[in-house]
């Protein structure tokens, strides 16, 4: 059709801040790449590479993965020292105990302490423990984060409100290959005797990437 | 030569704490990658190579899943799973179909 | 799966080759030519430089996590001397260092 389907507004595929009325008159025009997605999917279904049902199921499985899974792992490690030891020794096997599969990747769990803070980045693309935390936030994939997290990580942490003392070693992990990383945050003070469920509710996604600490 | 995607350590502005809920079409792109990879019709490193092959300006202006669907399509063309002709025809049909809705 | 024998043990000093290879490379630019220490051997994995062209990438390459001192990487590094960075690097990008 016309050539304007190739023009692209980079912001346009981000979800709008407003709700569409239930009966919007004209649905938004699909972008060139949205059309490409439909074409590839329909052609592959027509060639029986997979079925429409497989796509639907894969999307559902993706929706089911979210940071609450990682939070459950962290809370278990905080309350069960034997599990914590297994998690640090072999993350892939330990999370399997809770029903989480890492697919072809291996999970490496790095533990924050009073003297060591871990931060995860993927400078080359956007490697992320998606089997455990779901899809990564946009900022994790941004040029600013990928460029600066290795060279000025303390400045990046400050932007997330995390200030580390000079007596704390900051260790950045550049996720370049076959490992996937999960930060085991420090258990906040004042949570003694809390149940695993109550602890898990404290653990947000960002502290498992290492840009924040976990707070009560 | 340093490649455009290999940006660790380069100067950049503040991290914009931007997030959005992924749209259905983006999740479908992700699903395509997983399904093709399970069927050994695409390897993650092929996907990455095709993303890295984008011109710097395309790399920076395309959204994440636009880069992915573009690279998935390139891989399927390279592997001979799909042809340009069938893609071109299918895309034209879809546009016509959507315009008529 | 056939694999190359690991050459390095944890604690060994290694230098990342300063190569400018074309293709799909998982060794970040900022780490090339730098010296660090083997933190651990992660196992052996098919070479992604080959996988990128739909070839098997065998024999598999040992993959290490290599630890670098931030102050050695960036002359203007603003944090304390103890700060480190760890990167996964395949063996064929590493050579012994003192």
mmCIF file of C-alpha atoms in Angstrom:
data_model
loop_
_atom_site.group_PDB
_atom_site.id
_atom_site.type_symbol
_atom_site.label_atom_id
_atom_site.label_comp_id
_atom_site.label_asym_id
_atom_site.label_seq_id
_atom_site.Cartn_x
_atom_site.Cartn_y
_atom_site.Cartn_z
ATOM 1 C CA UNK A 1 0.000 0.000 0.000
ATOM 2 C CA UNK A 2 1.288 3.475 0.715
ATOM 3 C CA UNK A 3 4.819 4.040 1.902
ATOM 4 C CA UNK A 4 3.783 5.596 5.179
ATOM 5 C CA UNK A 5 3.379 2.216 6.790
ATOM 6 C CA UNK A 6 7.180 2.253 6.999
ATOM 7 C CA UNK A 7 7.362 5.400 9.019
ATOM 8 C CA UNK A 8 7.581 4.729 12.644
ATOM 9 C CA UNK A 9 7.088 6.613 15.827
ATOM 10 C CA UNK A 10 9.233 4.859 18.424
ATOM 11 C CA UNK A 11 6.850 5.784 21.204
ATOM 12 C CA UNK A 12 3.743 4.604 19.473
ATOM 13 C CA UNK A 13 3.834 0.961 20.444
ATOM 14 C CA UNK A 14 4.122 1.777 24.110
ATOM 15 C CA UNK A 15 0.821 1.430 25.829
ATOM 16 C CA UNK A 16 -1.000 4.702 25.998
ATOM 17 C CA UNK A 17 -1.497 6.416 29.293
ATOM 18 C CA UNK A 18 -5.232 6.701 28.696
ATOM 19 C CA UNK A 19 -7.925 4.081 28.338
ATOM 20 C CA UNK A 20 -9.559 3.798 24.963
ATOM 21 C CA UNK A 21 -13.318 4.268 24.971
ATOM 22 C CA UNK A 22 -15.128 0.949 24.562
ATOM 23 C CA UNK A 23 -16.191 1.754 21.002
ATOM 24 C CA UNK A 24 -13.342 3.720 19.481
ATOM 25 C CA UNK A 25 -14.398 4.627 15.921
ATOM 26 C CA UNK A 26 -11.174 3.956 14.070
ATOM 27 C CA UNK A 27 -8.805 1.325 15.423
ATOM 28 C CA UNK A 28 -5.184 2.376 15.143
ATOM 29 C CA UNK A 29 -3.446 1.429 11.971
ATOM 30 C CA UNK A 30 -1.101 -1.524 12.367
ATOM 31 C CA UNK A 31 2.584 -0.716 12.032
ATOM 32 C CA UNK A 32 4.790 -2.335 9.397
ATOM 33 C CA UNK A 33 6.273 -4.687 12.006
ATOM 34 C CA UNK A 34 2.899 -5.603 13.455
ATOM 35 C CA UNK A 35 1.832 -6.617 9.963
ATOM 36 C CA UNK A 36 5.062 -8.583 9.630
ATOM 37 C CA UNK A 37 4.334 -10.425 12.888
ATOM 38 C CA UNK A 38 0.873 -11.423 11.673
ATOM 39 C CA UNK A 39 2.257 -12.574 8.316
ATOM 40 C CA UNK A 40 5.032 -14.681 9.831
ATOM 41 C CA UNK A 41 2.693 -16.236 12.375
ATOM 42 C CA UNK A 42 -0.041 -17.033 9.840
ATOM 43 C CA UNK A 43 2.402 -18.445 7.282
ATOM 44 C CA UNK A 44 4.038 -20.698 9.866
ATOM 45 C CA UNK A 45 0.651 -21.915 11.038
ATOM 46 C CA UNK A 46 -0.355 -22.583 7.410
ATOM 47 C CA UNK A 47 2.856 -24.606 6.990
ATOM 48 C CA UNK A 48 2.041 -26.554 10.187
ATOM 49 C CA UNK A 49 5.267 -25.454 11.857
ATOM 50 C CA UNK A 50 3.038 -24.871 14.870
ATOM 51 C CA UNK A 51 -0.643 -24.302 15.580
ATOM 52 C CA UNK A 52 -2.454 -21.128 16.626
ATOM 53 C CA UNK A 53 -3.095 -22.928 19.883
ATOM 54 C CA UNK A 54 0.678 -23.216 20.496
ATOM 55 C CA UNK A 55 1.064 -19.444 20.168
ATOM 56 C CA UNK A 56 -1.818 -18.844 22.551
ATOM 57 C CA UNK A 57 -0.328 -21.247 25.087
ATOM 58 C CA UNK A 58 3.134 -19.698 24.813
ATOM 59 C CA UNK A 59 1.677 -16.246 25.476
ATOM 60 C CA UNK A 60 -0.241 -17.607 28.468
ATOM 61 C CA UNK A 61 2.890 -19.228 29.856
ATOM 62 C CA UNK A 62 4.687 -15.904 29.490
ATOM 63 C CA UNK A 63 1.909 -14.063 31.301
ATOM 64 C CA UNK A 64 2.176 -16.574 34.127
ATOM 65 C CA UNK A 65 5.855 -15.777 34.742
ATOM 66 C CA UNK A 66 6.379 -12.725 36.909
ATOM 67 C CA UNK A 67 8.627 -11.411 39.663
ATOM 68 C CA UNK A 68 6.444 -13.060 42.321
ATOM 69 C CA UNK A 69 8.158 -16.315 41.351
ATOM 70 C CA UNK A 70 11.576 -14.862 42.115
ATOM 71 C CA UNK A 71 10.223 -13.363 45.330
ATOM 72 C CA UNK A 72 9.105 -16.811 46.417
ATOM 73 C CA UNK A 73 12.603 -18.161 45.797
ATOM 74 C CA UNK A 74 14.153 -15.323 47.815
ATOM 75 C CA UNK A 75 11.733 -15.724 50.732
ATOM 76 C CA UNK A 76 12.402 -19.460 50.819
ATOM 77 C CA UNK A 77 16.159 -18.806 50.920
ATOM 78 C CA UNK A 78 15.677 -16.351 53.802
ATOM 79 C CA UNK A 79 13.716 -18.824 55.884
ATOM 80 C CA UNK A 80 15.356 -22.135 54.972
ATOM 81 C CA UNK A 81 19.172 -22.152 55.358
ATOM 82 C CA UNK A 82 19.525 -25.526 53.645
ATOM 83 C CA UNK A 83 17.582 -24.243 50.615
ATOM 84 C CA UNK A 84 19.698 -21.077 50.590
ATOM 85 C CA UNK A 85 22.843 -23.201 50.475
ATOM 86 C CA UNK A 86 21.474 -25.282 47.605
ATOM 87 C CA UNK A 87 20.341 -22.139 45.778
ATOM 88 C CA UNK A 88 23.795 -20.574 45.936
ATOM 89 C CA UNK A 89 25.495 -23.851 44.981
ATOM 90 C CA UNK A 90 23.223 -24.676 42.022
ATOM 91 C CA UNK A 91 20.487 -22.153 41.306
ATOM 92 C CA UNK A 92 19.023 -24.100 38.395
ATOM 93 C CA UNK A 93 18.415 -27.220 40.496
ATOM 94 C CA UNK A 94 17.208 -25.303 43.547
ATOM 95 C CA UNK A 95 14.515 -23.322 41.715
ATOM 96 C CA UNK A 96 13.361 -26.559 40.083
ATOM 97 C CA UNK A 97 12.414 -27.708 43.592
ATOM 98 C CA UNK A 98 9.849 -24.882 43.516
ATOM 99 C CA UNK A 99 8.675 -25.845 40.028
ATOM 100 C CA UNK A 100 10.634 -23.289 37.959
ATOM 101 C CA UNK A 101 12.515 -24.476 34.882
ATOM 102 C CA UNK A 102 15.353 -22.392 33.414
ATOM 103 C CA UNK A 103 15.036 -24.013 29.953
ATOM 104 C CA UNK A 104 18.471 -24.029 28.275
ATOM 105 C CA UNK A 105 20.027 -21.545 30.681
ATOM 106 C CA UNK A 106 21.698 -21.954 34.053
ATOM 107 C CA UNK A 107 20.699 -19.848 36.985
ATOM 108 C CA UNK A 108 23.404 -18.279 39.075
ATOM 109 C CA UNK A 109 22.252 -16.725 42.336
ATOM 110 C CA UNK A 110 24.503 -14.027 43.777
ATOM 111 C CA UNK A 111 24.022 -13.003 47.386
ATOM 112 C CA UNK A 112 24.087 -9.477 48.753
ATOM 113 C CA UNK A 113 25.630 -9.008 52.191
ATOM 114 C CA UNK A 114 26.580 -6.050 54.377
ATOM 115 C CA UNK A 115 29.914 -5.942 52.499
ATOM 116 C CA UNK A 116 28.923 -6.931 48.964
ATOM 117 C CA UNK A 117 26.254 -5.650 46.592
ATOM 118 C CA UNK A 118 25.551 -7.333 43.234
ATOM 119 C CA UNK A 119 24.125 -5.660 40.140
ATOM 120 C CA UNK A 120 23.027 -7.387 36.921
ATOM 121 C CA UNK A 121 23.228 -5.993 33.393
ATOM 122 C CA UNK A 122 23.471 -7.343 29.858
ATOM 123 C CA UNK A 123 25.535 -4.870 27.844
ATOM 124 C CA UNK A 124 25.241 -6.746 24.531
ATOM 125 C CA UNK A 125 21.496 -7.334 24.422
ATOM 126 C CA UNK A 126 18.966 -7.965 27.189
ATOM 127 C CA UNK A 127 19.716 -11.337 28.834
ATOM 128 C CA UNK A 128 17.453 -11.626 31.850
ATOM 129 C CA UNK A 129 16.182 -14.518 34.012
ATOM 130 C CA UNK A 130 12.810 -14.386 32.255
ATOM 131 C CA UNK A 131 11.870 -17.937 33.202
ATOM 132 C CA UNK A 132 11.905 -16.711 36.775
ATOM 133 C CA UNK A 133 11.066 -12.987 36.641
ATOM 134 C CA UNK A 134 9.044 -12.700 33.429
ATOM 135 C CA UNK A 135 9.875 -10.154 30.731
ATOM 136 C CA UNK A 136 12.348 -7.408 31.638
ATOM 137 C CA UNK A 137 11.353 -3.760 32.173
ATOM 138 C CA UNK A 138 12.107 -1.321 29.345
ATOM 139 C CA UNK A 139 14.867 0.468 31.241
ATOM 140 C CA UNK A 140 16.831 -2.783 31.601
ATOM 141 C CA UNK A 141 17.047 -2.913 27.797
ATOM 142 C CA UNK A 142 17.801 0.793 27.385
ATOM 143 C CA UNK A 143 21.008 2.234 25.973
ATOM 144 C CA UNK A 144 21.515 4.279 29.147
ATOM 145 C CA UNK A 145 21.386 1.291 31.492
ATOM 146 C CA UNK A 146 23.368 -1.071 29.259
ATOM 147 C CA UNK A 147 26.096 1.511 28.645
ATOM 148 C CA UNK A 148 26.500 2.966 32.107
ATOM 149 C CA UNK A 149 25.881 0.064 34.489
ATOM 150 C CA UNK A 150 29.388 -1.274 33.870
ATOM 151 C CA UNK A 151 31.319 1.992 33.980
ATOM 152 C CA UNK A 152 29.513 4.117 36.541
ATOM 153 C CA UNK A 153 27.363 1.610 38.408
ATOM 154 C CA UNK A 154 27.268 3.645 41.595
ATOM 155 C CA UNK A 155 25.852 6.623 39.723
ATOM 156 C CA UNK A 156 23.233 4.356 38.136
ATOM 157 C CA UNK A 157 22.332 2.919 41.547
ATOM 158 C CA UNK A 158 21.935 6.432 42.911
ATOM 159 C CA UNK A 159 19.374 7.136 40.187
ATOM 160 C CA UNK A 160 17.411 4.210 41.609
ATOM 161 C CA UNK A 161 17.754 5.675 45.099
ATOM 162 C CA UNK A 162 20.394 3.170 46.189
ATOM 163 C CA UNK A 163 23.462 4.661 47.842
ATOM 164 C CA UNK A 164 26.279 2.304 48.762
ATOM 165 C CA UNK A 165 28.985 3.093 51.297
ATOM 166 C CA UNK A 166 32.631 2.948 50.265
ATOM 167 C CA UNK A 167 33.059 -0.064 52.542
ATOM 168 C CA UNK A 168 30.690 -2.087 50.353
ATOM 169 C CA UNK A 169 32.113 -3.855 47.303
ATOM 170 C CA UNK A 170 29.919 -3.358 44.273
ATOM 171 C CA UNK A 171 30.131 -6.301 41.889
ATOM 172 C CA UNK A 172 28.579 -5.885 38.470
ATOM 173 C CA UNK A 173 27.695 -9.001 36.480
ATOM 174 C CA UNK A 174 27.622 -8.587 32.715
ATOM 175 C CA UNK A 175 25.338 -11.372 31.521
ATOM 176 C CA UNK A 176 26.974 -12.135 28.171
ATOM 177 C CA UNK A 177 26.479 -15.856 27.639
ATOM 178 C CA UNK A 178 24.711 -18.912 29.040
ATOM 179 C CA UNK A 179 24.230 -17.947 32.697
ATOM 180 C CA UNK A 180 21.245 -16.023 34.009
ATOM 181 C CA UNK A 181 21.538 -14.072 37.237
ATOM 182 C CA UNK A 182 19.299 -13.523 40.220
ATOM 183 C CA UNK A 183 20.344 -11.305 43.120
ATOM 184 C CA UNK A 184 19.493 -12.703 46.533
ATOM 185 C CA UNK A 185 18.895 -9.454 48.460
ATOM 186 C CA UNK A 186 19.713 -9.000 52.123
ATOM 187 C CA UNK A 187 16.807 -9.794 54.381
ATOM 188 C CA UNK A 188 15.634 -6.504 55.900
ATOM 189 C CA UNK A 189 16.058 -5.990 59.631
ATOM 190 C CA UNK A 190 12.889 -6.203 61.687
ATOM 191 C CA UNK A 191 11.436 -9.162 59.787
ATOM 192 C CA UNK A 192 12.382 -11.799 62.355
ATOM 193 C CA UNK A 193 9.725 -14.444 62.668
ATOM 194 C CA UNK A 194 7.863 -13.360 59.518
ATOM 195 C CA UNK A 195 6.234 -16.056 57.411
ATOM 196 C CA UNK A 196 7.594 -16.917 53.991
ATOM 197 C CA UNK A 197 4.509 -15.398 52.329
ATOM 198 C CA UNK A 198 4.842 -12.138 54.221
ATOM 199 C CA UNK A 199 8.531 -11.929 53.357
ATOM 200 C CA UNK A 200 7.887 -12.678 49.684
ATOM 201 C CA UNK A 201 5.551 -9.678 49.522
ATOM 202 C CA UNK A 202 8.531 -7.440 50.384
ATOM 203 C CA UNK A 203 10.659 -8.646 47.488
ATOM 204 C CA UNK A 204 10.242 -6.532 44.366
ATOM 205 C CA UNK A 205 11.697 -7.169 40.933
ATOM 206 C CA UNK A 206 14.275 -4.378 41.147
ATOM 207 C CA UNK A 207 16.024 -5.766 44.210
ATOM 208 C CA UNK A 208 16.460 -9.093 42.385
ATOM 209 C CA UNK A 209 18.218 -7.198 39.549
ATOM 210 C CA UNK A 210 20.253 -5.385 42.186
ATOM 211 C CA UNK A 211 19.284 -1.784 41.412
ATOM 212 C CA UNK A 212 17.566 -1.489 44.787
ATOM 213 C CA UNK A 213 17.750 -3.074 48.214
ATOM 214 C CA UNK A 214 14.843 -4.770 49.888
ATOM 215 C CA UNK A 215 13.062 -2.703 52.529
ATOM 216 C CA UNK A 216 10.255 -3.250 55.002
ATOM 217 C CA UNK B 1 35.448 -2.245 14.793
ATOM 218 C CA UNK B 2 33.221 -1.805 17.762
ATOM 219 C CA UNK B 3 29.696 -2.799 16.793
ATOM 220 C CA UNK B 4 26.770 -0.566 17.544
ATOM 221 C CA UNK B 5 25.035 -2.953 19.959
ATOM 222 C CA UNK B 6 28.236 -3.440 21.991
ATOM 223 C CA UNK B 7 27.731 -0.384 24.165
ATOM 224 C CA UNK B 8 29.122 -1.285 27.595
ATOM 225 C CA UNK B 9 31.025 1.687 29.041
ATOM 226 C CA UNK B 10 29.946 4.293 26.508
ATOM 227 C CA UNK B 11 28.641 7.637 27.765
ATOM 228 C CA UNK B 12 24.858 7.921 27.969
ATOM 229 C CA UNK B 13 22.234 9.931 29.787
ATOM 230 C CA UNK B 14 20.273 9.082 32.923
ATOM 231 C CA UNK B 15 18.329 5.816 33.033
ATOM 232 C CA UNK B 16 14.716 6.671 32.220
ATOM 233 C CA UNK B 17 12.738 4.375 34.500
ATOM 234 C CA UNK B 18 10.356 3.624 31.711
ATOM 235 C CA UNK B 19 8.167 0.539 31.580
ATOM 236 C CA UNK B 20 5.088 -0.530 29.710
ATOM 237 C CA UNK B 21 2.819 -3.518 29.806
ATOM 238 C CA UNK B 22 3.704 -5.577 26.778
ATOM 239 C CA UNK B 23 1.081 -5.502 24.040
ATOM 240 C CA UNK B 24 -0.345 -8.750 22.710
ATOM 241 C CA UNK B 25 1.563 -8.428 19.433
ATOM 242 C CA UNK B 26 4.830 -8.076 21.356
ATOM 243 C CA UNK B 27 4.083 -11.190 23.383
ATOM 244 C CA UNK B 28 3.307 -13.004 20.167
ATOM 245 C CA UNK B 29 6.695 -12.052 18.761
ATOM 246 C CA UNK B 30 8.238 -13.474 21.906
ATOM 247 C CA UNK B 31 6.129 -16.618 21.518
ATOM 248 C CA UNK B 32 7.295 -17.007 17.892
ATOM 249 C CA UNK B 33 10.899 -16.929 19.052
ATOM 250 C CA UNK B 34 10.262 -19.591 21.697
ATOM 251 C CA UNK B 35 8.262 -21.866 19.385
ATOM 252 C CA UNK B 36 10.799 -21.601 16.544
ATOM 253 C CA UNK B 37 13.665 -22.167 18.914
ATOM 254 C CA UNK B 38 12.000 -25.286 20.379
ATOM 255 C CA UNK B 39 11.571 -26.596 16.836
ATOM 256 C CA UNK B 40 15.222 -25.848 16.038
ATOM 257 C CA UNK B 41 14.228 -23.458 13.270
ATOM 258 C CA UNK B 42 15.984 -20.560 14.925
ATOM 259 C CA UNK B 43 18.813 -20.204 17.379
ATOM 260 C CA UNK B 44 18.995 -17.330 19.835
ATOM 261 C CA UNK B 45 22.418 -16.402 18.456
ATOM 262 C CA UNK B 46 20.998 -16.189 14.941
ATOM 263 C CA UNK B 47 18.329 -13.842 16.247
ATOM 264 C CA UNK B 48 20.998 -11.748 17.964
ATOM 265 C CA UNK B 49 23.206 -11.704 14.869
ATOM 266 C CA UNK B 50 20.322 -10.409 12.775
ATOM 267 C CA UNK B 51 19.507 -7.747 15.361
ATOM 268 C CA UNK B 52 23.157 -6.692 15.403
ATOM 269 C CA UNK B 53 23.069 -6.435 11.604
ATOM 270 C CA UNK B 54 20.475 -3.648 11.760
ATOM 271 C CA UNK B 55 21.781 -0.236 10.757
ATOM 272 C CA UNK B 56 22.659 1.798 13.880
ATOM 273 C CA UNK B 57 19.859 4.214 13.287
ATOM 274 C CA UNK B 58 17.305 1.422 12.858
ATOM 275 C CA UNK B 59 18.659 -0.294 15.975
ATOM 276 C CA UNK B 60 18.085 2.878 17.982
ATOM 277 C CA UNK B 61 14.681 3.859 16.646
ATOM 278 C CA UNK B 62 12.955 0.478 16.396
ATOM 279 C CA UNK B 63 11.281 -0.800 19.529
ATOM 280 C CA UNK B 64 12.569 -3.974 21.147
ATOM 281 C CA UNK B 65 10.031 -6.346 19.615
ATOM 282 C CA UNK B 66 10.238 -4.609 16.256
ATOM 283 C CA UNK B 67 13.921 -5.565 16.245
ATOM 284 C CA UNK B 68 12.946 -9.083 17.215
ATOM 285 C CA UNK B 69 10.312 -9.665 14.539
ATOM 286 C CA UNK B 70 12.630 -8.161 11.945
ATOM 287 C CA UNK B 71 15.423 -10.538 13.028
ATOM 288 C CA UNK B 72 13.103 -13.562 13.259
ATOM 289 C CA UNK B 73 11.967 -12.859 9.704
ATOM 290 C CA UNK B 74 15.567 -12.505 8.484
ATOM 291 C CA UNK B 75 16.464 -15.844 10.076
ATOM 292 C CA UNK B 76 13.497 -17.600 8.459
ATOM 293 C CA UNK B 77 14.517 -16.144 5.079
ATOM 294 C CA UNK B 78 18.134 -17.209 5.564
ATOM 295 C CA UNK B 79 17.043 -20.701 6.526
ATOM 296 C CA UNK B 80 14.616 -20.994 3.637
ATOM 297 C CA UNK B 81 11.626 -21.528 5.933
ATOM 298 C CA UNK B 82 9.859 -18.553 4.339
ATOM 299 C CA UNK B 83 10.428 -16.660 1.092
ATOM 300 C CA UNK B 84 10.299 -12.923 0.443
ATOM 301 C CA UNK B 85 7.557 -13.473 -2.089
ATOM 302 C CA UNK B 86 5.196 -15.261 0.274
ATOM 303 C CA UNK B 87 5.903 -12.719 3.015
ATOM 304 C CA UNK B 88 5.295 -9.783 0.698
ATOM 305 C CA UNK B 89 2.009 -11.234 -0.528
ATOM 306 C CA UNK B 90 0.853 -12.166 2.959
ATOM 307 C CA UNK B 91 1.667 -8.707 4.310
ATOM 308 C CA UNK B 92 -0.224 -6.988 1.490
ATOM 309 C CA UNK B 93 -3.246 -9.206 2.139
ATOM 310 C CA UNK B 94 -3.160 -8.470 5.846
ATOM 311 C CA UNK B 95 -2.993 -4.734 5.224
ATOM 312 C CA UNK B 96 -5.952 -4.917 2.860
ATOM 313 C CA UNK B 97 -7.878 -7.067 5.330
ATOM 314 C CA UNK B 98 -7.157 -4.671 8.213
ATOM 315 C CA UNK B 99 -8.015 -1.597 6.126
ATOM 316 C CA UNK B 100 -11.413 -3.132 5.336
ATOM 317 C CA UNK B 101 -12.296 -3.697 8.971
ATOM 318 C CA UNK C 1 28.803 -33.310 23.067
ATOM 319 C CA UNK C 2 32.477 -32.898 22.203
ATOM 320 C CA UNK C 3 34.205 -30.177 24.201
ATOM 321 C CA UNK C 4 37.559 -28.451 24.355
ATOM 322 C CA UNK C 5 39.596 -29.204 27.523
ATOM 323 C CA UNK C 6 39.544 -26.352 30.054
ATOM 324 C CA UNK C 7 42.907 -24.551 30.251
ATOM 325 C CA UNK C 8 42.350 -22.359 33.273
ATOM 326 C CA UNK C 9 41.636 -22.999 36.939
ATOM 327 C CA UNK C 10 39.844 -20.638 39.334
ATOM 328 C CA UNK C 11 42.248 -17.943 40.505
ATOM 329 C CA UNK C 12 44.338 -18.014 37.305
ATOM 330 C CA UNK C 13 45.262 -14.640 35.795
ATOM 331 C CA UNK C 14 44.010 -14.296 32.242
ATOM 332 C CA UNK C 15 44.084 -11.671 29.531
ATOM 333 C CA UNK C 16 41.190 -11.200 27.128
ATOM 334 C CA UNK C 17 42.448 -11.221 23.534
ATOM 335 C CA UNK C 18 42.392 -7.817 21.904
ATOM 336 C CA UNK C 19 40.866 -9.154 18.702
ATOM 337 C CA UNK C 20 38.586 -7.313 16.329
ATOM 338 C CA UNK C 21 36.826 -10.339 14.867
ATOM 339 C CA UNK C 22 33.920 -9.848 12.493
ATOM 340 C CA UNK C 23 30.657 -11.690 13.087
ATOM 341 C CA UNK C 24 28.571 -12.321 16.184
ATOM 342 C CA UNK C 25 30.873 -11.895 19.194
ATOM 343 C CA UNK C 26 29.846 -12.269 22.840
ATOM 344 C CA UNK C 27 33.059 -10.800 24.264
ATOM 345 C CA UNK C 28 32.208 -7.151 24.987
ATOM 346 C CA UNK C 29 34.498 -4.530 23.476
ATOM 347 C CA UNK C 30 35.259 -2.851 26.802
ATOM 348 C CA UNK C 31 36.847 -5.994 28.195
ATOM 349 C CA UNK C 32 39.148 -6.837 25.279
ATOM 350 C CA UNK C 33 42.842 -6.559 26.105
ATOM 351 C CA UNK C 34 42.058 -6.455 29.850
ATOM 352 C CA UNK C 35 43.512 -8.705 32.532
ATOM 353 C CA UNK C 36 41.441 -10.411 35.178
ATOM 354 C CA UNK C 37 41.101 -13.533 37.271
ATOM 355 C CA UNK C 38 39.120 -16.693 36.649
ATOM 356 C CA UNK C 39 36.235 -16.733 39.133
ATOM 357 C CA UNK C 40 34.853 -20.075 38.020
ATOM 358 C CA UNK C 41 34.433 -22.446 35.140
ATOM 359 C CA UNK C 42 30.737 -22.490 34.166
ATOM 360 C CA UNK C 43 30.912 -25.567 31.941
ATOM 361 C CA UNK C 44 31.290 -26.036 28.192
ATOM 362 C CA UNK C 45 28.840 -24.534 25.704
ATOM 363 C CA UNK C 46 28.597 -24.543 21.900
ATOM 364 C CA UNK C 47 30.413 -21.544 20.460
ATOM 365 C CA UNK C 48 27.847 -18.758 19.852
ATOM 366 C CA UNK C 49 30.012 -17.356 17.032
ATOM 367 C CA UNK C 50 29.156 -20.536 15.103
ATOM 368 C CA UNK C 51 25.585 -20.938 16.374
ATOM 369 C CA UNK C 52 24.890 -17.484 14.957
ATOM 370 C CA UNK C 53 25.329 -18.975 11.477
ATOM 371 C CA UNK C 54 23.350 -22.118 12.267
ATOM 372 C CA UNK C 55 26.410 -24.307 12.607
ATOM 373 C CA UNK C 56 26.743 -26.644 15.602
ATOM 374 C CA UNK C 57 29.489 -24.705 17.417
ATOM 375 C CA UNK C 58 31.281 -27.887 18.419
ATOM 376 C CA UNK C 59 33.546 -28.805 20.053
ATOM 377 C CA UNK C 60 31.967 -26.827 22.878
ATOM 378 C CA UNK C 61 34.053 -24.063 24.431
ATOM 379 C CA UNK C 62 34.717 -23.872 28.154
ATOM 380 C CA UNK C 63 32.964 -20.792 29.522
ATOM 381 C CA UNK C 64 34.418 -18.895 32.469
ATOM 382 C CA UNK C 65 33.364 -16.053 34.655
ATOM 383 C CA UNK C 66 36.277 -13.649 34.760
ATOM 384 C CA UNK C 67 36.571 -11.009 37.478
ATOM 385 C CA UNK C 68 38.087 -7.608 36.719
ATOM 386 C CA UNK C 69 38.936 -4.659 38.969
ATOM 387 C CA UNK C 70 36.840 -1.682 37.946
ATOM 388 C CA UNK C 71 39.737 0.738 38.471
ATOM 389 C CA UNK C 72 41.841 -1.233 36.014
ATOM 390 C CA UNK C 73 39.130 -1.051 33.358
ATOM 391 C CA UNK C 74 38.267 2.629 33.636
ATOM 392 C CA UNK C 75 41.001 5.095 34.552
ATOM 393 C CA UNK C 76 38.357 7.521 35.799
ATOM 394 C CA UNK C 77 36.370 4.971 37.823
ATOM 395 C CA UNK C 78 34.707 6.840 40.648
ATOM 396 C CA UNK C 79 34.073 4.033 43.168
ATOM 397 C CA UNK C 80 36.301 2.283 45.714
ATOM 398 C CA UNK C 81 39.208 0.032 44.710
ATOM 399 C CA UNK C 82 37.317 -3.071 45.837
ATOM 400 C CA UNK C 83 34.623 -2.721 43.134
ATOM 401 C CA UNK C 84 34.649 -5.476 40.544
ATOM 402 C CA UNK C 85 32.932 -6.639 37.407
ATOM 403 C CA UNK C 86 32.426 -10.206 36.284
ATOM 404 C CA UNK C 87 31.920 -11.197 32.668
ATOM 405 C CA UNK C 88 31.270 -14.591 31.071
ATOM 406 C CA UNK C 89 33.994 -15.254 28.504
ATOM 407 C CA UNK C 90 34.604 -18.304 26.309
ATOM 408 C CA UNK C 91 38.030 -19.889 26.519
ATOM 409 C CA UNK C 92 39.146 -19.075 22.981
ATOM 410 C CA UNK C 93 39.081 -15.389 23.927
ATOM 411 C CA UNK C 94 41.441 -15.915 26.880
ATOM 412 C CA UNK C 95 45.201 -16.301 27.176
ATOM 413 C CA UNK C 96 47.378 -16.776 30.256
ATOM 414 C CA UNK C 97 48.583 -13.594 31.995
ATOM 415 C CA UNK C 98 50.872 -12.927 34.873
#
